[in-house]
Amino acid sequence: SQTIHQWPATLVQPVGSPLSLECTVEGTSNPNLYWYRQAAGRGLQLLFYSVGIGQISSEVPQNLSASRPQDRQFILSSKKLLLSDSGFYLCAWIGNLTGTHTDTQYFGPGTRLTVL
Amino acid sequence: DAKTTQPPSMDCAEGRAANLPCNHSTISGNEYVYWYRQIHSQGPQYIIHGLKNNETNEMASLIITEDRKSSTLILPHATLRDTAVYYCIVGFNAGKSTFGDGTTLTVKP
C-alpha cells in the first residue's frame, strides 16, 4: 500500500538557521508531489509541486526552496529561516486509491516548524 | 480551479446528522468536488468526492445540486471524533488545490 512520510514531526529553529524537511512516498512510482504550508487557524497554501525528478514549480515567491533528488523524495529547504516561516508544513501526493478514474490528493502527517 | 465558500464554524449534537454546506458557483463542467477534514495537528484526510451524482461511502454522503453550484457533506451520525476542520475543494489542476479556511465543526455531547 502507498504511504507518505514526513520528518521531523516537530522542529524549533532560530532565525537565520538553515532548514531541511523531508518527505518520502512508498508504494508508488513517479508521483506528483506537493509542499503546503498552513498558518495557525488558516487553510493550506501551496508552496511547491513536482511532477518528476529535478522538476520543481514554485507557486509563491518566498524564502524557501524545494528539490526532488529521487523519484519518491521531496525536500523543502531554506538557507536562512525567518520568523514568518513558522507554520505547519504538509507534503502531499496525487494518487488514485478510491477505485475510480479520478485522482485524489493524500497528505502526510506534517512537520510543525517554530522559528524563534 | 474554482473557489469555494464555506461557513467558518458549525455545531452539531453528538449522534445527530451534521450537514456542511459549500458553495462553488464558478465550478466548471469537468471539475470534481472534494471534501477533506483536518483534525488538529494532523494532515488533511480525504473523505469523499463527486462530479454530478450524489455519493456515499463509509464516512459520509455528498449531495451535489443539479446545477453543481453547491454541495453538502453529510455525516449521518456525528461523534465527538468528527470534530475537525472540513474543507470543500473543487477541481484538481495537477493537484494545485486551493484550500480555504474551511468549516470548523464542533460536535457537542
mmCIF file of C-alpha atoms in Angstrom:
data_model
loop_
_atom_site.group_PDB
_atom_site.id
_atom_site.type_symbol
_atom_site.label_atom_id
_atom_site.label_comp_id
_atom_site.label_asym_id
_atom_site.label_seq_id
_atom_site.Cartn_x
_atom_site.Cartn_y
_atom_site.Cartn_z
ATOM 1 C CA SER A 1 0.000 0.000 0.000
ATOM 2 C CA GLN A 2 1.034 3.584 -0.529
ATOM 3 C CA THR A 3 2.199 5.674 2.416
ATOM 4 C CA ILE A 4 3.738 9.088 2.820
ATOM 5 C CA HIS A 5 6.268 10.008 5.480
ATOM 6 C CA GLN A 6 7.484 13.329 6.757
ATOM 7 C CA TRP A 7 10.200 14.171 9.233
ATOM 8 C CA PRO A 8 10.833 15.596 11.590
ATOM 9 C CA ALA A 9 7.399 15.837 13.201
ATOM 10 C CA THR A 10 8.304 18.996 15.076
ATOM 11 C CA LEU A 11 11.190 21.405 14.802
ATOM 12 C CA VAL A 12 12.254 24.530 16.658
ATOM 13 C CA GLN A 13 14.880 26.611 14.892
ATOM 14 C CA PRO A 14 16.450 30.035 15.490
ATOM 15 C CA VAL A 15 16.051 32.838 12.993
ATOM 16 C CA GLY A 16 18.785 32.703 10.371
ATOM 17 C CA SER A 17 19.403 28.980 10.669
ATOM 18 C CA PRO A 18 19.033 26.572 7.720
ATOM 19 C CA LEU A 19 16.135 24.206 7.212
ATOM 20 C CA SER A 20 15.650 20.822 5.623
ATOM 21 C CA LEU A 21 12.334 18.962 5.728
ATOM 22 C CA GLU A 22 11.981 15.618 4.048
ATOM 23 C CA CYS A 23 9.043 13.832 2.507
ATOM 24 C CA THR A 24 9.089 10.332 1.077
ATOM 25 C CA VAL A 25 6.415 8.234 -0.551
ATOM 26 C CA GLU A 26 6.288 4.450 -0.571
ATOM 27 C CA GLY A 27 4.398 2.054 -2.782
ATOM 28 C CA THR A 28 4.141 4.177 -5.903
ATOM 29 C CA SER A 29 6.351 5.454 -8.678
ATOM 30 C CA ASN A 30 6.631 8.849 -10.333
ATOM 31 C CA PRO A 31 4.084 10.535 -8.084
ATOM 32 C CA ASN A 32 3.182 14.218 -8.315
ATOM 33 C CA LEU A 33 4.391 15.705 -5.034
ATOM 34 C CA TYR A 34 3.399 18.907 -3.247
ATOM 35 C CA TRP A 35 4.528 21.072 -0.347
ATOM 36 C CA TYR A 36 1.924 23.135 1.518
ATOM 37 C CA ARG A 37 2.236 25.488 4.467
ATOM 38 C CA GLN A 38 -0.530 26.155 6.953
ATOM 39 C CA ALA A 39 -0.539 29.127 9.287
ATOM 40 C CA ALA A 40 -2.323 28.699 12.608
ATOM 41 C CA GLY A 41 -6.085 28.527 12.122
ATOM 42 C CA ARG A 42 -5.877 29.015 8.375
ATOM 43 C CA GLY A 43 -6.141 26.972 5.203
ATOM 44 C CA LEU A 44 -3.320 25.456 3.197
ATOM 45 C CA GLN A 45 -1.048 27.489 0.947
ATOM 46 C CA LEU A 46 0.585 25.604 -1.916
ATOM 47 C CA LEU A 47 4.325 26.292 -1.967
ATOM 48 C CA PHE A 48 5.858 23.906 -4.493
ATOM 49 C CA TYR A 49 4.898 20.977 -6.648
ATOM 50 C CA SER A 50 6.894 18.473 -8.661
ATOM 51 C CA VAL A 51 5.891 16.157 -11.475
ATOM 52 C CA GLY A 52 9.229 14.351 -11.640
ATOM 53 C CA ILE A 53 12.869 14.190 -10.580
ATOM 54 C CA GLY A 54 14.500 17.604 -10.772
ATOM 55 C CA GLN A 55 11.245 19.266 -11.834
ATOM 56 C CA ILE A 56 10.090 21.889 -9.356
ATOM 57 C CA SER A 57 7.433 24.556 -9.758
ATOM 58 C CA SER A 58 7.110 27.369 -7.267
ATOM 59 C CA GLU A 59 3.717 28.839 -6.541
ATOM 60 C CA VAL A 60 4.724 31.811 -4.411
ATOM 61 C CA PRO A 61 7.946 33.788 -4.036
ATOM 62 C CA GLN A 62 9.459 33.152 -0.654
ATOM 63 C CA ASN A 63 12.430 32.284 1.456
ATOM 64 C CA LEU A 64 12.109 28.581 0.724
ATOM 65 C CA SER A 65 13.228 26.198 -1.995
ATOM 66 C CA ALA A 66 12.391 22.628 -2.915
ATOM 67 C CA SER A 67 14.245 19.776 -4.529
ATOM 68 C CA ARG A 68 13.401 16.317 -5.771
ATOM 69 C CA PRO A 69 16.601 14.286 -5.864
ATOM 70 C CA GLN A 70 14.840 10.938 -6.201
ATOM 71 C CA ASP A 71 11.531 9.777 -7.598
ATOM 72 C CA ARG A 72 9.839 9.402 -4.241
ATOM 73 C CA GLN A 73 11.693 12.028 -2.226
ATOM 74 C CA PHE A 74 10.755 15.692 -1.912
ATOM 75 C CA ILE A 75 12.781 18.116 0.196
ATOM 76 C CA LEU A 76 11.902 21.591 1.430
ATOM 77 C CA SER A 77 14.835 23.821 2.347
ATOM 78 C CA SER A 78 15.873 27.253 3.436
ATOM 79 C CA LYS A 79 19.298 28.822 3.822
ATOM 80 C CA LYS A 80 18.167 31.320 6.455
ATOM 81 C CA LEU A 81 14.886 30.970 8.287
ATOM 82 C CA LEU A 82 12.641 33.941 9.013
ATOM 83 C CA LEU A 83 10.103 34.281 11.802
ATOM 84 C CA SER A 84 7.383 34.218 9.142
ATOM 85 C CA ASP A 85 8.468 30.723 8.071
ATOM 86 C CA SER A 86 6.843 29.268 11.180
ATOM 87 C CA GLY A 87 3.914 27.010 10.394
ATOM 88 C CA PHE A 88 2.687 23.518 9.711
ATOM 89 C CA TYR A 89 4.290 22.046 6.593
ATOM 90 C CA LEU A 90 2.478 19.331 4.731
ATOM 91 C CA CYS A 91 3.640 17.100 1.924
ATOM 92 C CA ALA A 92 1.093 15.514 -0.374
ATOM 93 C CA TRP A 93 0.912 13.281 -3.414
ATOM 94 C CA ILE A 94 -1.647 12.567 -6.078
ATOM 95 C CA GLY A 95 -2.992 9.043 -6.157
ATOM 96 C CA ASN A 96 -5.914 7.042 -7.406
ATOM 97 C CA LEU A 97 -6.765 4.938 -4.415
ATOM 98 C CA THR A 98 -10.512 5.282 -4.334
ATOM 99 C CA GLY A 99 -11.191 2.739 -7.087
ATOM 100 C CA THR A 100 -12.298 5.371 -9.559
ATOM 101 C CA HIS A 101 -10.740 7.077 -12.558
ATOM 102 C CA THR A 102 -10.196 10.313 -10.671
ATOM 103 C CA ASP A 103 -7.117 11.453 -8.813
ATOM 104 C CA THR A 104 -7.162 12.347 -5.151
ATOM 105 C CA GLN A 105 -4.619 14.126 -3.022
ATOM 106 C CA TYR A 106 -3.198 12.374 0.024
ATOM 107 C CA PHE A 107 -1.325 14.162 2.778
ATOM 108 C CA GLY A 108 1.498 13.270 5.093
ATOM 109 C CA PRO A 109 1.408 13.793 8.874
ATOM 110 C CA GLY A 110 3.093 17.199 8.642
ATOM 111 C CA THR A 111 6.007 18.997 10.294
ATOM 112 C CA ARG A 112 5.350 21.766 12.782
ATOM 113 C CA LEU A 113 8.097 24.362 12.473
ATOM 114 C CA THR A 114 8.615 27.100 15.035
ATOM 115 C CA VAL A 115 11.154 29.788 14.248
ATOM 116 C CA LEU A 116 12.287 31.774 17.291
ATOM 117 C CA ASP B 1 -9.580 25.930 -10.019
ATOM 118 C CA ALA B 2 -12.955 27.180 -8.866
ATOM 119 C CA LYS B 3 -13.118 28.764 -5.447
ATOM 120 C CA THR B 4 -15.436 27.677 -2.693
ATOM 121 C CA THR B 5 -17.310 29.373 0.133
ATOM 122 C CA GLN B 6 -17.959 27.647 3.458
ATOM 123 C CA PRO B 7 -19.313 28.894 6.788
ATOM 124 C CA PRO B 8 -16.464 29.407 9.258
ATOM 125 C CA SER B 9 -17.981 27.278 12.005
ATOM 126 C CA MET B 10 -20.844 24.937 12.862
ATOM 127 C CA ASP B 11 -22.002 22.982 15.890
ATOM 128 C CA CYS B 12 -23.683 19.607 15.916
ATOM 129 C CA ALA B 13 -25.066 17.430 18.694
ATOM 130 C CA GLU B 14 -23.476 14.032 19.086
ATOM 131 C CA GLY B 15 -25.489 11.346 17.307
ATOM 132 C CA ARG B 16 -27.240 13.800 15.031
ATOM 133 C CA ALA B 17 -26.509 14.383 11.367
ATOM 134 C CA ALA B 18 -24.017 17.097 10.519
ATOM 135 C CA ASN B 19 -24.735 18.908 7.267
ATOM 136 C CA LEU B 20 -21.869 21.015 5.998
ATOM 137 C CA PRO B 21 -22.628 23.322 3.038
ATOM 138 C CA CYS B 22 -20.281 24.529 0.329
ATOM 139 C CA ASN B 23 -20.882 26.997 -2.480
ATOM 140 C CA HIS B 24 -18.892 26.663 -5.693
ATOM 141 C CA SER B 25 -20.802 28.773 -8.176
ATOM 142 C CA THR B 26 -17.913 29.034 -10.662
ATOM 143 C CA ILE B 27 -17.305 25.309 -10.970
ATOM 144 C CA SER B 28 -16.641 24.114 -14.492
ATOM 145 C CA GLY B 29 -18.135 21.055 -16.099
ATOM 146 C CA ASN B 30 -15.205 18.727 -15.585
ATOM 147 C CA GLU B 31 -14.253 19.729 -12.062
ATOM 148 C CA TYR B 32 -14.900 17.418 -9.158
ATOM 149 C CA VAL B 33 -15.993 18.395 -5.670
ATOM 150 C CA TYR B 34 -13.719 17.000 -2.956
ATOM 151 C CA TRP B 35 -14.115 17.044 0.791
ATOM 152 C CA TYR B 36 -11.297 16.693 3.287
ATOM 153 C CA ARG B 37 -11.125 17.085 7.025
ATOM 154 C CA GLN B 38 -8.259 18.005 9.286
ATOM 155 C CA ILE B 39 -8.112 17.042 12.900
ATOM 156 C CA HIS B 40 -5.899 19.303 14.946
ATOM 157 C CA SER B 41 -2.183 18.946 14.188
ATOM 158 C CA GLN B 42 -2.682 16.243 11.582
ATOM 159 C CA GLY B 43 -2.577 16.231 7.801
ATOM 160 C CA PRO B 44 -5.893 16.606 5.944
ATOM 161 C CA GLN B 45 -7.769 13.364 5.420
ATOM 162 C CA TYR B 46 -9.706 12.603 2.262
ATOM 163 C CA ILE B 47 -13.407 11.992 2.875
ATOM 164 C CA ILE B 48 -15.313 11.801 -0.393
ATOM 165 C CA HIS B 49 -15.584 13.316 -3.859
ATOM 166 C CA GLY B 50 -18.125 13.537 -6.658
ATOM 167 C CA LEU B 51 -18.839 15.045 -10.044
ATOM 168 C CA LYS B 52 -22.595 15.161 -10.620
ATOM 169 C CA ASN B 53 -24.249 12.317 -8.790
ATOM 170 C CA ASN B 54 -24.666 12.000 -5.060
ATOM 171 C CA GLU B 55 -22.053 9.798 -3.468
ATOM 172 C CA THR B 56 -21.885 7.777 -0.275
ATOM 173 C CA ASN B 57 -19.097 5.899 1.421
ATOM 174 C CA GLU B 58 -18.391 4.568 4.881
ATOM 175 C CA MET B 59 -17.526 8.027 6.171
ATOM 176 C CA ALA B 60 -20.095 10.378 4.667
ATOM 177 C CA SER B 61 -22.535 11.279 1.932
ATOM 178 C CA LEU B 62 -22.089 14.011 -0.635
ATOM 179 C CA ILE B 63 -25.076 15.764 -2.136
ATOM 180 C CA ILE B 64 -24.401 17.918 -5.198
ATOM 181 C CA THR B 65 -27.124 20.191 -6.535
ATOM 182 C CA GLU B 66 -28.307 19.698 -10.082
ATOM 183 C CA ASP B 67 -26.659 22.923 -11.268
ATOM 184 C CA ARG B 68 -23.471 21.834 -9.396
ATOM 185 C CA LYS B 69 -23.117 25.266 -7.835
ATOM 186 C CA SER B 70 -23.277 23.944 -4.305
ATOM 187 C CA SER B 71 -22.897 20.761 -2.326
ATOM 188 C CA THR B 72 -23.471 19.389 1.162
ATOM 189 C CA LEU B 73 -21.377 16.935 3.099
ATOM 190 C CA ILE B 74 -23.440 14.825 5.453
ATOM 191 C CA LEU B 75 -22.041 12.966 8.441
ATOM 192 C CA PRO B 76 -25.075 10.829 9.315
ATOM 193 C CA HIS B 77 -24.341 10.214 12.980
ATOM 194 C CA ALA B 78 -21.720 12.667 14.200
ATOM 195 C CA THR B 79 -19.406 11.607 17.013
ATOM 196 C CA LEU B 80 -17.014 13.632 19.137
ATOM 197 C CA ARG B 81 -14.183 12.336 16.942
ATOM 198 C CA ASP B 82 -15.724 14.106 13.955
ATOM 199 C CA THR B 83 -14.766 17.465 15.470
ATOM 200 C CA ALA B 84 -12.403 18.892 12.863
ATOM 201 C CA VAL B 85 -11.970 21.488 10.131
ATOM 202 C CA TYR B 86 -13.754 20.420 6.948
ATOM 203 C CA TYR B 87 -12.510 21.636 3.584
ATOM 204 C CA CYS B 88 -14.501 21.708 0.372
ATOM 205 C CA ILE B 89 -12.276 21.833 -2.714
ATOM 206 C CA VAL B 90 -13.211 21.985 -6.352
ATOM 207 C CA GLY B 91 -11.052 20.688 -9.144
ATOM 208 C CA PHE B 92 -7.568 19.318 -9.088
ATOM 209 C CA ASN B 93 -5.461 21.137 -11.617
ATOM 210 C CA ALA B 94 -2.452 18.848 -11.385
ATOM 211 C CA GLY B 95 -3.063 18.918 -7.674
ATOM 212 C CA LYS B 96 -2.666 22.657 -7.293
ATOM 213 C CA SER B 97 -5.632 22.911 -4.998
ATOM 214 C CA THR B 98 -6.851 25.913 -3.097
ATOM 215 C CA PHE B 99 -7.651 25.048 0.485
ATOM 216 C CA GLY B 100 -9.563 27.897 2.068
ATOM 217 C CA ASP B 101 -10.176 28.282 5.770
ATOM 218 C CA GLY B 102 -12.828 25.554 5.787
ATOM 219 C CA THR B 103 -15.599 24.972 8.325
ATOM 220 C CA THR B 104 -14.736 24.167 11.905
ATOM 221 C CA LEU B 105 -17.256 21.551 13.010
ATOM 222 C CA THR B 106 -17.653 21.088 16.744
ATOM 223 C CA VAL B 107 -19.593 18.026 17.831
ATOM 224 C CA LYS B 108 -21.004 18.504 21.318
ATOM 225 C CA PRO B 109 -22.115 15.797 23.754
#
